[in-house]
XYZ file of C-alpha atoms in Angstrom:
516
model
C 0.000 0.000 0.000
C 2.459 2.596 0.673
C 4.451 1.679 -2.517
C 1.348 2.255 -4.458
C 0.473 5.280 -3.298
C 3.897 6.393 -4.213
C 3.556 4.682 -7.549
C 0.274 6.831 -8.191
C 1.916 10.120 -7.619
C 4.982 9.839 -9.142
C 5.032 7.532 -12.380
C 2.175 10.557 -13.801
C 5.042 12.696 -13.288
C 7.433 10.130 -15.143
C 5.166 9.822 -18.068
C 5.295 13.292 -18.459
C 8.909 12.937 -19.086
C 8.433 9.761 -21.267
C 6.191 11.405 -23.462
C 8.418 14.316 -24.739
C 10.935 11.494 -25.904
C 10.945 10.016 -29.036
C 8.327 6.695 -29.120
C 10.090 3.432 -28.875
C 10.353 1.933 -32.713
C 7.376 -0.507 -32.682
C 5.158 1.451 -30.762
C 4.945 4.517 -33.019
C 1.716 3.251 -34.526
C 0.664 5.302 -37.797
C 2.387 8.166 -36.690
C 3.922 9.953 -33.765
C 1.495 12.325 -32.717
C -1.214 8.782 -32.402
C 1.938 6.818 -30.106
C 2.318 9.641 -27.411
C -2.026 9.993 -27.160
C -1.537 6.241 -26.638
C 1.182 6.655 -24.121
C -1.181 9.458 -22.155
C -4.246 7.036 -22.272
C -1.744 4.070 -20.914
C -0.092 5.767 -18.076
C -2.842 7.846 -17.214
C -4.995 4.355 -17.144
C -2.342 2.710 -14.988
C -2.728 4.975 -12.338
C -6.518 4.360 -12.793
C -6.274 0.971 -12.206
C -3.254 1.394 -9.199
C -6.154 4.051 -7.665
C -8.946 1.460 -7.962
C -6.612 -1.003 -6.473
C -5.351 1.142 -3.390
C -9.179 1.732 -2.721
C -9.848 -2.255 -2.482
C -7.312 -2.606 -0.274
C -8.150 0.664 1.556
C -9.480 -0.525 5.324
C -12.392 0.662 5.020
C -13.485 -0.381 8.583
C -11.093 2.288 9.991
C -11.193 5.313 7.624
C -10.303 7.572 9.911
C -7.272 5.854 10.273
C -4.084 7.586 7.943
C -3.177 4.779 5.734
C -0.845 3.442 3.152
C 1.914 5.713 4.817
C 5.367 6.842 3.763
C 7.269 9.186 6.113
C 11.345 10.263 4.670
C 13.325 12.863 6.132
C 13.956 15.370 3.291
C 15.084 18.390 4.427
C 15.648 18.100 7.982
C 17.365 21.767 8.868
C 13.706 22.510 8.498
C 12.030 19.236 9.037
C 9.958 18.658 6.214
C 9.148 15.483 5.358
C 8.352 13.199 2.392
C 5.338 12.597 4.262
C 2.061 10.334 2.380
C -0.821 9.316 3.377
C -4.771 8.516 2.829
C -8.004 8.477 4.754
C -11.354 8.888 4.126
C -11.570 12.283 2.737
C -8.538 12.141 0.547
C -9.260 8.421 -0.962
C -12.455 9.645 -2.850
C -10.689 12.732 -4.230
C -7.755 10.726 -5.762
C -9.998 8.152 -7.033
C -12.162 11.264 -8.748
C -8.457 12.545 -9.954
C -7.556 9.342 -11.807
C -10.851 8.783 -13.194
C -11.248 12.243 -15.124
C -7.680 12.473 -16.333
C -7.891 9.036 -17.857
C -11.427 9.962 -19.095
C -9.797 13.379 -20.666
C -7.331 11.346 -22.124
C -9.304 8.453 -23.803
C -11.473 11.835 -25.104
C -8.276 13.549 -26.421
C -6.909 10.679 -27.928
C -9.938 10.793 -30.352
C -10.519 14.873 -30.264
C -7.488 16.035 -30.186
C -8.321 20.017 -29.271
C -6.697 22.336 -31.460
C -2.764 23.737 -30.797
C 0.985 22.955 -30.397
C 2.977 19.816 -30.179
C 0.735 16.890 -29.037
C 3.663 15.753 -27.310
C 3.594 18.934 -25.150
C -0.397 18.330 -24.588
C 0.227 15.026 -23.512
C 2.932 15.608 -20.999
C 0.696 18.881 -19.320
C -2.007 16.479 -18.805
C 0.698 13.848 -17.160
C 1.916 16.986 -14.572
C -1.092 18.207 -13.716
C -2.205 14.379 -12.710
C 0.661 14.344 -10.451
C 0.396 17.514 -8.880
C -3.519 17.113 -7.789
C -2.721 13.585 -6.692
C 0.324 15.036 -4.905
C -2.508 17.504 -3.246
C -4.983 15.343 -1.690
C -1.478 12.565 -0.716
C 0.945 14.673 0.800
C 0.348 15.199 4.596
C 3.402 18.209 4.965
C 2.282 21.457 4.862
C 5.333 22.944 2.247
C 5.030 19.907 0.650
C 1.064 20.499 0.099
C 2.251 24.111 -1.009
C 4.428 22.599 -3.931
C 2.124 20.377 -5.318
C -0.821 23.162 -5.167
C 1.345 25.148 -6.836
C 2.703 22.891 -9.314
C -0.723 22.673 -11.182
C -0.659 25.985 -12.421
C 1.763 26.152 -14.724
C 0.043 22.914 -16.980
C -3.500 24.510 -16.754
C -2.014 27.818 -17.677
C -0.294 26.712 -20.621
C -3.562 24.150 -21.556
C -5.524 27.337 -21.899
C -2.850 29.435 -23.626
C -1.988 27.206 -26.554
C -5.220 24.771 -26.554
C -8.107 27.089 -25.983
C -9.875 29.189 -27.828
C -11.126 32.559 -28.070
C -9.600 35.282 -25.859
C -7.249 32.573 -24.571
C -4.035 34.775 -23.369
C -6.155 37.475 -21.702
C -8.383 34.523 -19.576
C -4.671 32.419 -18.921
C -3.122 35.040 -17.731
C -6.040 36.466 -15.073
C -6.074 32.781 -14.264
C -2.193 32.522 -13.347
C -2.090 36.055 -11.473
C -5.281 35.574 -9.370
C -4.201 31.619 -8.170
C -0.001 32.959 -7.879
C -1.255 36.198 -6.023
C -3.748 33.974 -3.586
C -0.942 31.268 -3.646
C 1.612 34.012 -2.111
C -0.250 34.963 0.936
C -0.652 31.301 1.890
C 2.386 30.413 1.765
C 2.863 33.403 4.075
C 0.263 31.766 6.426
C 1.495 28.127 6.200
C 4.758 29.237 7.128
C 3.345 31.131 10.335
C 1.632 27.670 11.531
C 4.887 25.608 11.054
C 7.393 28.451 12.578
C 4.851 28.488 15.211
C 4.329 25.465 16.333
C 7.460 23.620 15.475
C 6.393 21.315 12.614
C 5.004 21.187 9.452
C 3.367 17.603 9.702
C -0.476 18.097 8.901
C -1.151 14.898 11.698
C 0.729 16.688 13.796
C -0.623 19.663 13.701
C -4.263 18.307 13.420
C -3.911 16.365 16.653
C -2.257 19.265 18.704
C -5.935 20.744 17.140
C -4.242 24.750 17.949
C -3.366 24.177 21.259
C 0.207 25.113 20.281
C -0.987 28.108 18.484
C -2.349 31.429 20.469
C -5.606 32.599 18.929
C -3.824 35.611 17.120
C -1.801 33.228 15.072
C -4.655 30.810 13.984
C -6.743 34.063 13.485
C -4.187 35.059 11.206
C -2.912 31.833 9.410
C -6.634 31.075 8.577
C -6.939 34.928 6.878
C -3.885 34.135 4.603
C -4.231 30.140 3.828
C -8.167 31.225 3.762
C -7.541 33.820 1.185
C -5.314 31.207 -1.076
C -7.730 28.363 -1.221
C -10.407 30.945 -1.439
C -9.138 32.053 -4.788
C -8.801 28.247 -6.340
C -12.384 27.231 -5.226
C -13.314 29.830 -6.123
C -15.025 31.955 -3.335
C -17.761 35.126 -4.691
C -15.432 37.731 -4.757
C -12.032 36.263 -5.523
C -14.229 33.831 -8.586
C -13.610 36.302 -11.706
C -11.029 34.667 -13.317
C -13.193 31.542 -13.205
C -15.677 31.881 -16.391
C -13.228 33.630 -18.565
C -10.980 30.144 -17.812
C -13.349 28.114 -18.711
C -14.722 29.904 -21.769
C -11.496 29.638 -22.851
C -9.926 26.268 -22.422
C -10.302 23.456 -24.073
C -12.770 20.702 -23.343
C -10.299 18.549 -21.188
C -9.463 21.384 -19.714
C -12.493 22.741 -18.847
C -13.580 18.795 -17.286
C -10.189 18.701 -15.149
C -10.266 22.824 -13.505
C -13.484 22.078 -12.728
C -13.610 18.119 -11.438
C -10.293 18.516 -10.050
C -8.496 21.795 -9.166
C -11.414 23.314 -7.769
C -11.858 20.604 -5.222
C -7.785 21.310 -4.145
C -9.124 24.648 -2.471
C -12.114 23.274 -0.199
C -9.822 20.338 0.631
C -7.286 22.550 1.808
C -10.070 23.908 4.558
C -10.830 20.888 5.088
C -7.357 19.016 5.609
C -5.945 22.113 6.758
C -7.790 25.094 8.110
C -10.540 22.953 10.310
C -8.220 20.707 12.483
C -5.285 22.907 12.621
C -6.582 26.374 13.370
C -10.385 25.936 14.848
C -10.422 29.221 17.039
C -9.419 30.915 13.735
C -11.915 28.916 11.937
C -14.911 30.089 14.145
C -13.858 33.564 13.683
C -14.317 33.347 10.152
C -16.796 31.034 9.549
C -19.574 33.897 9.935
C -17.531 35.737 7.445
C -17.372 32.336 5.327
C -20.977 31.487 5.355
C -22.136 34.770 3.977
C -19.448 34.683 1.172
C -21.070 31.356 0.226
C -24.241 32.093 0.014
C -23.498 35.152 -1.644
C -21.840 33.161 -4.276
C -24.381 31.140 -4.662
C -27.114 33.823 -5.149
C -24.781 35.550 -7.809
C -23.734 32.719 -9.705
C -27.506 31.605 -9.844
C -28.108 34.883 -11.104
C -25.444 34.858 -13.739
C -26.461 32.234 -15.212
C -30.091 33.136 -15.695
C -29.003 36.474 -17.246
C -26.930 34.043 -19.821
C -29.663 31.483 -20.158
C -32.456 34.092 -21.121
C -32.671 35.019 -24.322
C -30.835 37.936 -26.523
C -27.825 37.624 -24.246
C -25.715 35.711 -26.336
C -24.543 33.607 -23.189
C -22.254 30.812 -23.822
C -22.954 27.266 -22.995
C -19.235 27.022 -21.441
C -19.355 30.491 -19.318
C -22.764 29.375 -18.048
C -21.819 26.237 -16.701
C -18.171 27.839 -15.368
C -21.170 30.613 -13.229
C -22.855 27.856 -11.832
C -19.469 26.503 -10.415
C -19.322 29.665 -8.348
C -22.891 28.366 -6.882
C -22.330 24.936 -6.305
C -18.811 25.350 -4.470
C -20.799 27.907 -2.445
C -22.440 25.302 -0.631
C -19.355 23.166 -0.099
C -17.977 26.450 1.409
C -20.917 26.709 3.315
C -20.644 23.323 4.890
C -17.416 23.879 5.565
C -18.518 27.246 7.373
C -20.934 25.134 9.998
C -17.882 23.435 11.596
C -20.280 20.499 11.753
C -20.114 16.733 10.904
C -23.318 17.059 9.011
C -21.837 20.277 6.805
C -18.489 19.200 6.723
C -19.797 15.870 5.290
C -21.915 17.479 3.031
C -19.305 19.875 1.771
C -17.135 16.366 0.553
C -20.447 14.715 -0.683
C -20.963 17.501 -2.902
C -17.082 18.437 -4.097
C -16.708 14.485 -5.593
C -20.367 15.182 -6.817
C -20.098 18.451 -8.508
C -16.710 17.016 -10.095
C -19.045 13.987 -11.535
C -21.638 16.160 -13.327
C -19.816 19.226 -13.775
C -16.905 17.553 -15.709
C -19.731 15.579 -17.721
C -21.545 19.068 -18.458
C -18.387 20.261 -20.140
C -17.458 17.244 -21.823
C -20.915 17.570 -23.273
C -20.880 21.498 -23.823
C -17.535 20.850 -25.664
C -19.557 17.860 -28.160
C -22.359 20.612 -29.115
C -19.520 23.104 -29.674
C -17.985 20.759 -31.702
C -21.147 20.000 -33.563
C -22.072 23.076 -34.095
C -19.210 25.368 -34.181
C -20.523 27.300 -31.632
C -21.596 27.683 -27.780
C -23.957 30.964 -27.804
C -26.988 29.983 -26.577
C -29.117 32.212 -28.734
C -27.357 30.681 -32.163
C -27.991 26.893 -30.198
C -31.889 27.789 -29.306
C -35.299 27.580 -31.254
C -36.148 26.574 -34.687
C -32.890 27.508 -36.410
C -30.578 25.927 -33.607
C -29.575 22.969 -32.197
C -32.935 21.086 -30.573
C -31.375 18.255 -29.780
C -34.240 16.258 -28.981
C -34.588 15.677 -32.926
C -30.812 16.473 -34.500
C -28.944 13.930 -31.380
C -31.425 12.960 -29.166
C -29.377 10.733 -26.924
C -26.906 13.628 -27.125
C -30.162 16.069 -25.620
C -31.191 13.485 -23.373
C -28.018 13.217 -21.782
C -27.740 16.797 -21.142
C -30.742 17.133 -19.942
C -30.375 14.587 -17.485
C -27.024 16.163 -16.228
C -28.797 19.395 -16.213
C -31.211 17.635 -13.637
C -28.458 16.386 -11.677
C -26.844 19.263 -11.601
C -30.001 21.480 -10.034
C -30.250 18.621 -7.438
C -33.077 16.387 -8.113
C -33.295 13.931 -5.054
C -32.151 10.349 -6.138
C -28.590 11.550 -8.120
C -25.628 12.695 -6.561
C -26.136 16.368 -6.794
C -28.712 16.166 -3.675
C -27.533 15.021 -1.043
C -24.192 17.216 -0.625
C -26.284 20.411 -1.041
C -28.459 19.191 1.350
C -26.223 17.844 4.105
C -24.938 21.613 3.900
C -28.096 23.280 4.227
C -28.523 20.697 7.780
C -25.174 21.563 9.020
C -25.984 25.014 8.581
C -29.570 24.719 10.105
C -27.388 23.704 13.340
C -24.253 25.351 13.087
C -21.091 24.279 15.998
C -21.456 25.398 19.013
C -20.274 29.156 19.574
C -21.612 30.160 16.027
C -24.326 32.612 15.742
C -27.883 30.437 14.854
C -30.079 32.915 13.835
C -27.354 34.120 11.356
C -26.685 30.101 9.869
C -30.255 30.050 9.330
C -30.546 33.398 7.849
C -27.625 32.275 5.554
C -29.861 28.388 4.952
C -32.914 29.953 3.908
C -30.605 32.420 1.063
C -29.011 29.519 0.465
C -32.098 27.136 0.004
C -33.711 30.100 -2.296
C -30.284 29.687 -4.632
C -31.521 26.482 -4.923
C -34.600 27.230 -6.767
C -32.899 29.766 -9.041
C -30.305 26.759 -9.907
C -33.521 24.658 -11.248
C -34.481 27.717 -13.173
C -31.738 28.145 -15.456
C -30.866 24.509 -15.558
C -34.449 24.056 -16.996
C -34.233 27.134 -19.292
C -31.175 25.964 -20.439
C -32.360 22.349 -21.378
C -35.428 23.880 -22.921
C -33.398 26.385 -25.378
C -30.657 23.673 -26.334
C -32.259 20.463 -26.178
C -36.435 21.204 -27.018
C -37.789 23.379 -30.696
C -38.349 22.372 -34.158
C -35.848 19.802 -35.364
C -33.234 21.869 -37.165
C -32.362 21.260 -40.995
C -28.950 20.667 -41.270
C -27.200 20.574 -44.907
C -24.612 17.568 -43.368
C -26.637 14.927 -40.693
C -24.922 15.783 -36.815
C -23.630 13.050 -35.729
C -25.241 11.828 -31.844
C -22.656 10.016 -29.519
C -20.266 8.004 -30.752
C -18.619 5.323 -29.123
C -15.080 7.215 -27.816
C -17.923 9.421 -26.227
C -19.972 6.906 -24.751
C -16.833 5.071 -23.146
C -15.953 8.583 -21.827
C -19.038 9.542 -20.530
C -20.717 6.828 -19.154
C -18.622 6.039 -15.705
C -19.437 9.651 -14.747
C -23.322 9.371 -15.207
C -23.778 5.816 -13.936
C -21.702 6.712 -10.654
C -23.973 10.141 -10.698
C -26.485 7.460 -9.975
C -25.234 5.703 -7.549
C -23.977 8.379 -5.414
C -27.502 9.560 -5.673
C -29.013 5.794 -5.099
C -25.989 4.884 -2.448
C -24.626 8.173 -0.650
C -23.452 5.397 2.163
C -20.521 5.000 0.011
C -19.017 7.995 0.098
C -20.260 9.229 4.011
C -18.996 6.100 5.593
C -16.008 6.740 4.278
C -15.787 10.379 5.013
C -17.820 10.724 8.527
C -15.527 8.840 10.524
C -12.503 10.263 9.691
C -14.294 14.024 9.684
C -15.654 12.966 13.101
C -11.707 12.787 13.916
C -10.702 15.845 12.371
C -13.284 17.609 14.272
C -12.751 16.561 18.042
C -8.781 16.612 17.656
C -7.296 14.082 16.132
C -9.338 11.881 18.224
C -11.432 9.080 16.720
């Protein structure tokens, strides 16, 4: 166990290397630029399969228990530590990892987006694997900080050179926003493990602050807070968020989304929670009412794209409602509560399910259609998918569903779970304000199932259109891409036991101190 968890961070990082060398003769295929999308959907399924593995042999009657362990002096003058590790918040997110990377690159290896070297393409999508793997593995704080860090520079350069319109201008707000947020944590993470003597995260989460006065966790939560606010991204710090995702390519779109945004709430989780709780409850007021004001505004945002004349796009529109749905991880995370903490994890691995199938299917109408303004995809003249692709429109609008929360898929229950935790927030926090923030909350809800439904009624619903070439509906790279992410959309919506007895015991044990 602890050599595979090793193995799963660091061969990504290997094949990275791998693929900017010349392919082996014999395995070069009908061309170069087909051997090294092989050699991404080989390694990249490896690590699938090593992930799958490492969950089987996961104890799962002990979750809370840090498992599959490696712990190496590396730099001892300052006592960091090569320091590894899973439980039952981190195994779901590295399972989610390896799942949409190999997805992308199965996708990629038959839609190759347009750009550069494929070789280069190949090799960002092999870095950033290792670097959000490294995230949710690593238990040392600086060594957390490098790996956070070391996803920017592959998404930055994905968007650059792969995406599309407006691509410098949205890569570059992307790379100053997370490097400016990234800055100040660092700032904070260092004042924790000057502090208190030791960067070790179970360290640190067992001593639960009582090494740390109240001004220093006050503090360190303000800077880390204001670094992992930016990558989840928290209503104000979200802006360079739609412009990202309007830009990037489809992969890219499905990993920032599925993956990198979950790196931010698990850093409050991992982190912020256990390590610093007086700071914590200081800010969780503050927290709260930045989530639900996210959620209200990226509702909003969307309906002013859905409706029509606005010439929304299908990508930014789906990037806004982000903003919403990681407001109520944020506000789970704000009621300091098993119920909302749970919630907030229930709905991070669900919003990376549906989200990253929402832009895998956004980027197949694009495709389709050359375009992904709403008011050129909706009525009589655009892209009613019902008749052109109907599986294709039935699809989306059963994401779309998912996606608003319908009881019975995955979507629910972490939105829900939140909305309890903050009906009965920890004890210290103001009540009448967590249910003031629940019932804004709960009315974001309702705007959510009014775009999603506008949105499925402009794209998917009108008079079939009359095209001079027949649009093709999925084919079969798509259906082998696609499918794993709706079916286990159902069954996290069917099953939620899955994920929450793996998550509640070991959130349980962040909560009272290290103490199961």
């Amino acid at each position: 166990m602890q050599f595979l968890l090793a193995f799963i961070v660091v061969v990504p990082l290997l094949g990275a290397v791998a693929a900017l060398l010349p392919a082996p003769p014999g395995l070069k295929g009908r061309n170069p630029d087909q051997a090294v999308l092989r050699h991404g959907v080989t390694v990249t399924g490896v690590i699938l399969v090593a992930t799958i593995v490492l969950a089987a042999g996961f104890d799962h009657d002990h979750p809370s228990k840090m498992q599959a362990t490696t712990d190496i002096s590396w730099i001892p003058a300052l006592d960091v530590r090569i320091h590894l590790g899973i439980d039952g918040i981190s195994l779901p997110l590295l399972v989610l990892t390896a799942l949409l990377t190999f997805l992308c690159a199965l996708h990629s290896y038959f839609k190759l987006p347009a750009g550069p070297s494929p070789k280069a393409f190949v090799a960002l999508i092999l870095v950033l694997e290792s670097g959000t793997l490294a995230t949710f593995a690593v238990l040392d704080l600086l060594l957390f900080f490098l790996a956070f860090e070391m996803v920017l520079i592959p998404m930055y350069f994905l968007i650059a050179r792969w995406g599309g319109a407006q691509k410098q201008a949205a890569a570059w707000k992307f790379i100053l926003y997370t490097l400016l947020g990234s800055v100040v944590m660092l700032l904070g993470l260092l004042l924790i493990g000057l502090k208190s003597g030791t960067f070790d995260m179970v360290a640190l989460a067992t001593d639960n602050g009582r090494g740390l006065t109240s001004s220093v966790q006050v503090t360190a939560v303000l800077a880390i807070g204001i670094g992992l606010a930016v990558k989840t991204p928290m209503w104000p710090l979200h802006s360079w968020l739609p412009d990202a995702h309007t830009a990037a390519p489809t992969v890219g779109s499905v990993l920032l989304a599925g993956v990198l945004l979950k790196m931010g709430t698990y850093g409050f989780v991992r982190i912020l929670l256990p390590v610093a709780p007086d700071g914590m409850h200081t800010f969780a007021p503050y927290l709260a009412a930045f989530a639900v004001a996210g959620i209200i505004y990226g509702s909003l945002a969307c309906l002013a794209l859905a409706r029509p004349g606005a010439k929304g796009d299908l990508k930014r529109l789906i990037a806004y409602s982000s903003v919403g749905h990681m407001g109520f991880v944020l506000l789970g995370i704000a009621s300091m509560t098993p119920t909302g903490v749970n919630g907030a994890l229930f709905a991070n691995i669900a919003h990376g399910l549906i989200t990253g199938l929402l832009f895998f299917l956004a980027g197949a109408v694009k495709d389709r259609y050359g375009t992904a303004d709403l008011d050129t995809l909706s009525g009589a003249t655009g892209a009613a998918l019902y008749g052109s692709a109907p599986r294709l429109g039935g699809l989306l609008a059963f994401t779309a569903v998912a996606s608003l929360g319908l009881p019975g898929l995955a979507g629910f229950w972490g939105e829900m779970l939140a909305l309890f935790g903050a009906f009965d927030p920890a004890d210290g926090l103001s009540r009448p304000a967590f249910l003031t923030f629940m019932s804004v909350a709960a009315f974001g809800t309702l705007l959510t199932a009014a775009y999603m439904l506008i949105l499925v009624r402009r794209v998917c619903m009108g008079a079939k259109r009359e095209e001079p070439h027949r649009i093709p509906d999925i084919q079969n790279h798509e259906f082998a891409a696609w499918t794993p992410l709706a079916a286990l959309t159902v069954l996290a919506g069917l099953w939620p036991a899955v994920l929450l007895g793996l998550t509640d015991p070991a959130v349980q044990k962040l909560l009272a101190g290290g103490k199961s």
